[in-house]
Coordinates of C-alpha atoms in Angstrom, one line a residue:
M1 CA -105.2 59.0 226.4
G2 CA -104.6 59.9 222.7
R3 CA -106.1 56.6 221.5
K4 CA -109.2 57.1 223.6
L5 CA -109.8 60.4 222.0
K6 CA -109.3 59.0 218.4
V7 CA -111.8 56.2 218.6
P8 CA -114.9 58.4 219.3
A9 CA -113.8 60.8 216.6
L10 CA -113.4 57.9 214.1
A11 CA -116.8 56.5 215.0
A12 CA -118.4 59.9 214.6
L13 CA -116.7 60.4 211.2
L14 CA -118.0 57.0 210.0
A15 CA -121.5 57.8 211.2
A16 CA -121.5 61.1 209.5
F17 CA -120.2 59.5 206.3
G18 CA -123.0 56.9 206.5
L19 CA -125.6 59.6 206.9
V20 CA -124.3 61.5 203.9
M21 CA -124.1 58.5 201.7
S22 CA -127.6 57.3 202.7
G23 CA -129.0 60.7 201.9
C24 CA -127.5 60.4 198.4
G25 CA -129.1 57.0 197.8
F26 CA -125.7 55.2 198.1
S27 CA -125.5 51.5 198.9
L28 CA -122.6 49.3 199.7
Y29 CA -123.9 46.8 197.2
N30 CA -123.1 49.3 194.5
V31 CA -119.4 49.4 195.5
P32 CA -117.4 47.2 193.1
L33 CA -115.4 44.4 194.8
P34 CA -111.7 44.6 194.5
G35 CA -110.2 42.2 192.0
G36 CA -113.5 41.9 190.1
A37 CA -113.8 40.8 186.5
D38 CA -112.8 43.1 183.6
L39 CA -116.0 43.9 181.7
G40 CA -114.2 45.5 178.7
N41 CA -115.5 48.4 176.7
H42 CA -118.7 46.7 175.4
P43 CA -120.3 44.4 178.0
Y44 CA -123.7 42.9 177.3
Q45 CA -126.5 42.3 179.8
V46 CA -128.0 38.8 180.5
T47 CA -130.9 38.0 182.9
A48 CA -131.2 34.6 184.5
Q49 CA -134.4 33.5 186.3
F50 CA -133.9 31.5 189.5
Q51 CA -136.4 29.8 191.8
D52 CA -134.0 30.4 194.7
V53 CA -130.9 32.6 194.8
L54 CA -130.0 31.7 198.4
D55 CA -127.7 34.5 199.7
L56 CA -126.4 35.7 196.3
V57 CA -125.7 39.4 196.4
P58 CA -125.1 42.1 193.8
Q59 CA -121.5 42.5 192.6
A60 CA -121.0 38.7 192.9
A61 CA -118.9 37.2 190.2
V62 CA -120.1 35.7 187.0
K63 CA -117.8 32.9 185.8
V64 CA -117.3 30.8 182.7
N65 CA -115.2 27.7 183.2
D66 CA -114.1 29.1 186.7
V67 CA -112.9 32.3 185.0
A68 CA -114.6 35.6 186.1
V69 CA -116.1 37.2 183.0
G70 CA -118.7 39.5 184.6
K71 CA -120.7 40.5 187.7
V72 CA -124.2 40.5 189.1
E73 CA -125.7 43.9 188.6
S74 CA -129.0 43.5 190.5
I75 CA -131.4 40.9 191.9
N76 CA -135.1 41.7 191.8
L77 CA -138.4 39.9 192.3
P78 CA -141.1 40.8 189.8
P79 CA -144.5 41.8 191.1
N80 CA -146.8 38.9 192.0
G81 CA -144.0 36.5 191.1
W82 CA -141.8 33.9 192.9
I83 CA -139.0 33.8 190.3
A84 CA -135.9 35.9 191.0
N85 CA -134.4 37.8 188.1
V86 CA -130.6 38.0 188.4
V87 CA -129.3 40.8 186.0
M88 CA -125.7 40.3 185.0
Q89 CA -123.1 42.2 183.0
V90 CA -120.8 40.0 180.9
N91 CA -117.6 40.9 179.1
G92 CA -118.4 41.5 175.4
D93 CA -115.5 39.3 174.2
V94 CA -117.1 36.2 175.9
K95 CA -119.3 34.3 173.4
L96 CA -121.9 31.8 174.7
P97 CA -124.5 29.8 172.9
A98 CA -128.1 31.1 173.0
N99 CA -129.3 28.0 174.9
A100 CA -126.7 28.4 177.7
S101 CA -127.6 27.6 181.3
A102 CA -126.9 29.4 184.6
W103 CA -125.9 27.6 187.8
L104 CA -125.7 29.1 191.3
E105 CA -122.4 27.8 192.8
Q106 CA -120.1 28.4 195.7
S107 CA -116.4 29.2 195.5
S108 CA -115.6 27.0 198.5
L109 CA -117.2 25.2 201.4
L110 CA -117.9 28.5 203.2
G111 CA -117.1 30.9 200.3
E112 CA -119.2 33.4 198.4
K113 CA -121.9 32.6 195.9
Y114 CA -121.4 33.2 192.2
V115 CA -123.2 32.5 188.9
S116 CA -121.7 30.0 186.5
L117 CA -122.7 30.2 182.8
V118 CA -122.3 27.0 180.9
G119 CA -123.1 25.8 177.4
P120 CA -124.9 22.5 176.6
T121 CA -122.7 19.4 177.0
D122 CA -124.6 17.2 174.6
G123 CA -123.5 19.1 171.5
S124 CA -126.8 20.9 171.0
A125 CA -125.3 24.4 171.3
A126 CA -127.0 26.8 168.9
G127 CA -126.9 30.6 168.3
T128 CA -125.2 33.2 170.4
L129 CA -126.2 34.7 173.7
S130 CA -126.9 38.3 172.9
N131 CA -127.6 41.5 174.8
N132 CA -130.7 41.5 177.0
A133 CA -131.0 37.8 176.6
V134 CA -133.1 35.9 179.2
I135 CA -132.1 32.5 180.5
P136 CA -135.4 30.9 181.6
V137 CA -135.9 29.1 184.9
E138 CA -135.9 25.7 183.0
R139 CA -132.2 26.2 182.4
T140 CA -131.1 27.4 185.8
N141 CA -130.4 25.5 189.0
R142 CA -128.3 25.6 192.2
N143 CA -126.1 23.3 194.1
P144 CA -127.1 22.0 197.5
E145 CA -126.2 24.2 200.5
V146 CA -123.8 23.0 203.2
E147 CA -126.6 23.5 205.7
E148 CA -129.0 21.3 203.7
V149 CA -126.4 18.5 203.4
L150 CA -125.6 18.6 207.1
G151 CA -129.4 18.7 207.9
A152 CA -130.0 15.6 205.8
L153 CA -127.0 13.9 207.4
S154 CA -128.3 14.7 210.9
L155 CA -131.7 13.4 210.0
L156 CA -130.1 10.2 208.7
L157 CA -127.9 9.7 211.8
N158 CA -130.5 10.7 214.4
G159 CA -133.2 8.0 214.1
G160 CA -133.2 8.0 210.3
G161 CA -132.5 5.2 207.9
I162 CA -129.4 3.7 209.6
D163 CA -131.4 1.8 212.2
Q164 CA -133.9 0.7 209.6
I165 CA -131.1 -0.5 207.3
H166 CA -129.7 -2.5 210.2
T167 CA -133.1 -4.1 210.9
I168 CA -133.6 -4.9 207.2
D169 CA -130.1 -6.5 207.1
L170 CA -130.8 -8.7 210.1
Q171 CA -134.2 -9.8 208.7
L172 CA -132.7 -10.6 205.3
N173 CA -129.9 -12.7 207.0
D174 CA -132.6 -14.6 209.0
A175 CA -134.7 -15.2 205.9
F176 CA -131.8 -16.3 203.7
A177 CA -130.1 -18.6 206.3
G178 CA -130.6 -22.2 205.2
N179 CA -132.6 -21.3 202.2
E180 CA -129.8 -20.6 199.7
G181 CA -130.9 -23.5 197.4
A182 CA -134.5 -22.4 197.3
I183 CA -133.5 -18.7 196.7
R184 CA -131.1 -19.8 193.9
S185 CA -133.9 -21.9 192.3
E186 CA -136.3 -18.9 192.5
L187 CA -133.7 -16.6 190.9
S188 CA -133.2 -19.2 188.1
G189 CA -137.0 -19.4 187.6
L190 CA -137.2 -15.6 187.6
T191 CA -134.4 -15.5 185.0
T192 CA -136.3 -18.0 182.8
F193 CA -139.5 -16.1 183.2
I194 CA -137.8 -12.8 182.2
A195 CA -136.2 -14.5 179.2
N196 CA -139.6 -16.0 178.1
A197 CA -141.2 -12.6 178.6
D198 CA -138.5 -11.0 176.5
A199 CA -138.9 -13.6 173.8
H200 CA -142.7 -13.0 173.6
K201 CA -142.6 -9.2 174.0
Q202 CA -144.1 -8.8 170.6
D203 CA -147.0 -11.1 171.5
I204 CA -147.4 -9.1 174.7
A205 CA -147.4 -5.8 172.8
N206 CA -150.0 -7.3 170.3
A207 CA -152.2 -8.4 173.3
I208 CA -151.9 -4.9 174.7
D209 CA -152.8 -3.4 171.3
G210 CA -155.8 -5.8 171.1
V211 CA -157.0 -4.7 174.6
N212 CA -156.6 -1.1 173.4
R213 CA -158.7 -1.8 170.3
L214 CA -161.3 -3.5 172.5
S215 CA -161.4 -0.6 174.8
G216 CA -161.9 1.7 171.8
T217 CA -164.7 -0.4 170.5
L218 CA -166.4 -0.5 173.9
A219 CA -166.0 3.3 174.2
A220 CA -167.6 3.7 170.8
R221 CA -170.5 1.6 171.8
D222 CA -171.0 2.9 175.3
Q223 CA -174.6 3.9 174.6
Q224 CA -175.6 0.4 173.5
I225 CA -173.8 -1.1 176.4
G226 CA -175.5 1.4 178.8
A227 CA -178.9 0.5 177.3
T228 CA -178.2 -3.2 177.7
L229 CA -177.1 -2.8 181.3
D230 CA -180.2 -0.7 181.9
S231 CA -182.4 -3.5 180.6
V232 CA -180.7 -6.1 182.8
P233 CA -182.6 -5.2 186.0
A234 CA -185.9 -5.6 184.2
G235 CA -184.9 -9.0 182.9
L236 CA -183.8 -10.0 186.4
Q237 CA -187.1 -8.9 187.8
I238 CA -189.0 -11.0 185.3
L239 CA -186.8 -14.0 186.2
A240 CA -187.5 -13.4 189.8
Q241 CA -191.2 -13.3 189.2
Q242 CA -191.1 -16.5 187.2
R243 CA -188.8 -18.3 189.6
G244 CA -191.5 -20.6 190.8
E245 CA -192.4 -21.7 187.3
L246 CA -188.8 -22.3 186.5
V247 CA -188.3 -24.4 189.6
T248 CA -191.4 -26.4 188.7
M249 CA -190.2 -26.9 185.2
L250 CA -186.8 -28.1 186.4
N251 CA -188.4 -30.5 188.9
A252 CA -190.6 -31.9 186.1
L253 CA -187.6 -32.4 183.9
N254 CA -185.9 -34.2 186.8
N255 CA -188.9 -36.5 187.2
L256 CA -189.1 -37.0 183.4
S257 CA -185.4 -38.0 183.3
G258 CA -186.0 -40.5 186.2
V259 CA -189.0 -42.0 184.4
A260 CA -187.0 -42.2 181.1
V261 CA -184.1 -43.9 182.7
N262 CA -186.3 -46.4 184.5
T263 CA -188.2 -47.1 181.2
I264 CA -184.9 -47.7 179.4
N265 CA -183.6 -49.9 182.1
Q266 CA -186.7 -52.1 182.2
S267 CA -187.0 -52.4 178.3
K268 CA -183.3 -53.0 177.8
D269 CA -183.6 -56.7 177.5
D270 CA -186.6 -56.5 175.1
M271 CA -184.8 -54.0 172.9
V272 CA -181.7 -56.2 172.7
A273 CA -183.9 -59.2 171.8
D274 CA -185.7 -57.3 169.1
F275 CA -182.4 -56.2 167.6
N276 CA -181.1 -59.8 167.7
A277 CA -184.2 -61.0 166.0
L278 CA -183.8 -58.3 163.3
A279 CA -180.2 -59.2 162.7
P280 CA -180.9 -62.2 160.2
T281 CA -183.2 -60.1 158.1
L282 CA -180.7 -57.3 157.9
R283 CA -178.0 -59.8 157.0
Q284 CA -180.1 -61.2 154.2
L285 CA -180.9 -57.7 152.9
A286 CA -177.1 -57.0 152.9
A287 CA -176.5 -60.3 151.1
A288 CA -179.0 -59.4 148.3
G289 CA -176.8 -56.6 147.3
A290 CA -177.7 -55.1 143.9
A291 CA -180.4 -57.7 143.2
L292 CA -183.0 -56.0 145.4
P293 CA -182.9 -52.6 143.5
Q294 CA -183.0 -54.4 140.2
S295 CA -186.0 -56.5 141.2
L296 CA -187.8 -53.4 142.4
Q297 CA -187.1 -51.8 139.0
V298 CA -188.7 -54.7 137.1
L299 CA -191.6 -54.9 139.5
L300 CA -192.5 -51.2 139.2
T301 CA -191.9 -51.0 135.4
Y302 CA -194.7 -52.2 133.1
P303 CA -194.4 -52.8 130.2
F304 CA -191.0 -54.2 130.8
T305 CA -188.0 -52.2 129.8
D306 CA -185.3 -53.3 127.4
A307 CA -182.9 -53.7 130.2
V308 CA -184.6 -56.9 131.4
T309 CA -185.5 -58.6 128.1
G310 CA -182.5 -60.9 128.2
D311 CA -183.7 -62.4 131.5
I312 CA -187.4 -63.0 130.5
R313 CA -188.4 -66.2 128.6
G314 CA -191.6 -66.1 126.4
D315 CA -193.0 -65.4 123.0
Y316 CA -194.1 -61.8 123.1
L317 CA -193.4 -58.6 124.9
N318 CA -195.3 -55.4 125.0
A319 CA -198.3 -57.0 123.2
F320 CA -201.6 -55.4 123.4
A321 CA -204.7 -57.6 123.0
T322 CA -208.4 -56.8 122.8
L323 CA -211.0 -59.4 123.8
T324 CA -214.2 -59.3 121.8
G325 CA -217.6 -60.4 122.7
D326 CA -217.3 -63.9 121.1
G327 CA -214.1 -64.7 123.0
S328 CA -211.7 -64.0 120.2
T329 CA -208.5 -62.1 120.8
V330 CA -207.7 -59.1 118.6
I331 CA -204.1 -57.8 118.4
P332 CA -203.9 -54.4 116.7
A333 CA -201.6 -54.2 113.8
S334 CA -200.0 -51.0 115.3
A335 CA -198.7 -53.0 118.3
S336 CA -195.1 -52.3 118.9
G337 CA -194.2 -55.7 120.2
S338 CA -192.3 -58.4 118.5
N339 CA -191.6 -62.0 119.3
I340 CA -188.4 -63.3 120.5
S341 CA -187.6 -65.1 117.2
G342 CA -188.2 -61.9 115.2
S343 CA -191.5 -63.1 113.5
P344 CA -194.1 -60.4 112.9
L345 CA -197.1 -60.2 115.1
V346 CA -200.3 -61.8 113.7
S347 CA -203.8 -60.4 114.2
T348 CA -206.6 -63.0 114.1
D349 CA -210.4 -62.5 114.2
Q350 CA -212.6 -65.6 114.5
G351 CA -216.1 -64.4 113.6
G352 CA -217.8 -61.4 114.8
N353 CA -216.8 -57.9 115.1

């Protein structure tokens, strides 16, 4: 009977305590967890921005290398925003780089959530994380939830990719069966092709650069190209209007070619005979050699030049004579000719003037 009386009394006491605390603005989230991190005498505040904080709660731990160095003070959502601000208190003795990252992790498979602060692992750490620093959303992330992993596994096992992988495996076995040699040859050819492409990668890059330059040239002349394309329909219309004349011209050319071929076929024997008859004359002209040009030079030169005096037999060259009325011949004394033997020219006048 004593126990039955104590339970209602304890419940009433707890209810009264809750009402009193709620009236004072008290929240259980403000009660520090037992065994929490030691913040020291001079903790500093850091705010991390998360796209999703899952079920992270205030007073959750803040760890560095799995060592608790602080706690989550508050979690709030700014007005008109979808990024959660997680305000943390970190022990002042903990030094972190200014470009540190924040990860939302879980202490165990079903354990509580906590925030892990980590520095860059690629050696790019710089500066020091100071009071009121903000870690942007680009440097925050979270690990997958157990529920998400189990949901993805359920989707995979229940009509997901397992059956499809099995089907693909069977089809590949059917396709490869008996075709091992051809597949090996194709793989060898592919290897050769890749090797050639790798050897000519500079040529390929140059070709791509050429195409890029061509594209730039075309882009710079787009107005001229547009004007040309706009004039094409008018030209096509003119060709369409003159299609009949073009067809008539082509038919006439076809007829002309037929007549020309017929004429050549019929006159072939006569032309061959004419060329055969002309052959002796051409052979004689070829045999004359340099004599023909020299003869033409003598024929067209009067008085004769000194170049041909050795081949001419006679008494006088370049002699000028004047016939008088009585039949006498007068040779002027100023004549420039001379006889072959070197005797002077003689001028005679047999009566009369």
